[in-house]
Amino acid sequence: MADRIRRARACGASVLLCYGAHLIKNGLGPVVADLLRGGWITHLATNGAGVIHDWEYAFHGRSEEDVR
């Protein structure tokens, strides 16, 4: 997967990350942010729960729901 992303970015192609709420809820938001800042990912798509958890961390520093 990493090689495919590297090749896509080398030729200027977009890379879309589609993810669900568990990615954010389980602490991988900073990893996604680093990939965006580094230019490895160009677009994001998530579901409603992903947006809610992202908002909770941004505005409250935590999420109310336990998914583990």
PDB file of C-alpha atoms in Angstrom:
ATOM      1  CA  MET A   1       0.000   0.000   0.000  1.00  0.00           C
ATOM      2  CA  ALA A   2       2.754   2.470   0.923  1.00  0.00           C
ATOM      3  CA  ASP A   3       4.506   1.880  -2.405  1.00  0.00           C
ATOM      4  CA  ARG A   4       1.274   2.502  -4.309  1.00  0.00           C
ATOM      5  CA  ILE A   5       0.737   5.767  -2.418  1.00  0.00           C
ATOM      6  CA  ARG A   6       4.333   6.827  -3.085  1.00  0.00           C
ATOM      7  CA  ARG A   7       3.990   6.071  -6.814  1.00  0.00           C
ATOM      8  CA  ALA A   8       0.658   7.896  -7.016  1.00  0.00           C
ATOM      9  CA  ARG A   9       2.051  11.015  -5.383  1.00  0.00           C
ATOM     10  CA  ALA A  10       5.221  10.901  -7.507  1.00  0.00           C
ATOM     11  CA  CYS A  11       3.105  11.284 -10.638  1.00  0.00           C
ATOM     12  CA  GLY A  12       0.824  13.921  -9.095  1.00  0.00           C
ATOM     13  CA  ALA A  13      -2.208  11.682  -8.544  1.00  0.00           C
ATOM     14  CA  SER A  14      -4.590  12.263  -5.649  1.00  0.00           C
ATOM     15  CA  VAL A  15      -4.762   9.819  -2.742  1.00  0.00           C
ATOM     16  CA  LEU A  16      -8.110   9.454  -0.961  1.00  0.00           C
ATOM     17  CA  LEU A  17      -8.310   7.946   2.540  1.00  0.00           C
ATOM     18  CA  CYS A  18     -11.759   6.533   3.347  1.00  0.00           C
ATOM     19  CA  TYR A  19     -12.172   5.680   7.020  1.00  0.00           C
ATOM     20  CA  GLY A  20     -14.702   5.068   9.747  1.00  0.00           C
ATOM     21  CA  ALA A  21     -15.021   6.446  13.251  1.00  0.00           C
ATOM     22  CA  HIS A  22     -12.767   3.848  14.870  1.00  0.00           C
ATOM     23  CA  LEU A  23      -9.688   5.348  13.223  1.00  0.00           C
ATOM     24  CA  ILE A  24     -10.251   8.665  15.023  1.00  0.00           C
ATOM     25  CA  LYS A  25     -11.685   7.155  18.203  1.00  0.00           C
ATOM     26  CA  ASN A  26      -8.662   4.890  18.687  1.00  0.00           C
ATOM     27  CA  GLY A  27      -6.141   7.709  18.445  1.00  0.00           C
ATOM     28  CA  LEU A  28      -4.939   7.699  14.836  1.00  0.00           C
ATOM     29  CA  GLY A  29      -6.066  11.254  14.076  1.00  0.00           C
ATOM     30  CA  PRO A  30      -2.516  12.622  14.530  1.00  0.00           C
ATOM     31  CA  VAL A  31      -1.175  10.008  12.089  1.00  0.00           C
ATOM     32  CA  VAL A  32      -3.740  11.041   9.479  1.00  0.00           C
ATOM     33  CA  ALA A  33      -2.879  14.712  10.083  1.00  0.00           C
ATOM     34  CA  ASP A  34       0.827  13.966   9.555  1.00  0.00           C
ATOM     35  CA  LEU A  35       0.061  12.134   6.294  1.00  0.00           C
ATOM     36  CA  LEU A  36      -1.992  15.130   5.106  1.00  0.00           C
ATOM     37  CA  ARG A  37       0.684  17.650   6.077  1.00  0.00           C
ATOM     38  CA  GLY A  38       3.326  15.528   4.368  1.00  0.00           C
ATOM     39  CA  GLY A  39       1.308  15.444   1.158  1.00  0.00           C
ATOM     40  CA  TRP A  40       0.919  11.651   1.168  1.00  0.00           C
ATOM     41  CA  ILE A  41      -2.887  11.880   1.439  1.00  0.00           C
ATOM     42  CA  THR A  42      -4.745  14.570  -0.499  1.00  0.00           C
ATOM     43  CA  HIS A  43      -8.402  13.896   0.378  1.00  0.00           C
ATOM     44  CA  LEU A  44     -10.405  12.419   3.254  1.00  0.00           C
ATOM     45  CA  ALA A  45     -13.818  10.761   3.357  1.00  0.00           C
ATOM     46  CA  THR A  46     -15.552   9.492   6.478  1.00  0.00           C
ATOM     47  CA  ASN A  47     -19.004   8.721   7.803  1.00  0.00           C
ATOM     48  CA  GLY A  48     -21.103  10.711  10.255  1.00  0.00           C
ATOM     49  CA  ALA A  49     -19.612   9.008  13.310  1.00  0.00           C
ATOM     50  CA  GLY A  50     -16.110   9.877  12.080  1.00  0.00           C
ATOM     51  CA  VAL A  51     -17.078  13.536  11.875  1.00  0.00           C
ATOM     52  CA  ILE A  52     -18.607  13.454  15.369  1.00  0.00           C
ATOM     53  CA  HIS A  53     -15.506  11.905  16.976  1.00  0.00           C
ATOM     54  CA  ASP A  54     -13.241  14.342  15.122  1.00  0.00           C
ATOM     55  CA  TRP A  55     -15.330  17.245  16.401  1.00  0.00           C
ATOM     56  CA  GLU A  56     -15.310  15.883  19.974  1.00  0.00           C
ATOM     57  CA  TYR A  57     -11.504  15.661  20.014  1.00  0.00           C
ATOM     58  CA  ALA A  58     -11.122  19.100  18.421  1.00  0.00           C
ATOM     59  CA  PHE A  59     -13.510  20.897  20.787  1.00  0.00           C
ATOM     60  CA  HIS A  60     -13.356  18.794  23.980  1.00  0.00           C
ATOM     61  CA  GLY A  61     -10.031  16.953  23.760  1.00  0.00           C
ATOM     62  CA  ARG A  62     -11.797  13.613  24.184  1.00  0.00           C
ATOM     63  CA  SER A  63     -14.693  11.518  22.952  1.00  0.00           C
ATOM     64  CA  GLU A  64     -17.630  10.380  25.048  1.00  0.00           C
ATOM     65  CA  GLU A  65     -18.115   6.949  23.484  1.00  0.00           C
ATOM     66  CA  ASP A  66     -16.007   3.844  24.210  1.00  0.00           C
ATOM     67  CA  VAL A  67     -15.554   1.613  21.147  1.00  0.00           C
ATOM     68  CA  ARG A  68     -12.993  -0.868  22.487  1.00  0.00           C
TER      69      ARG A  68
END
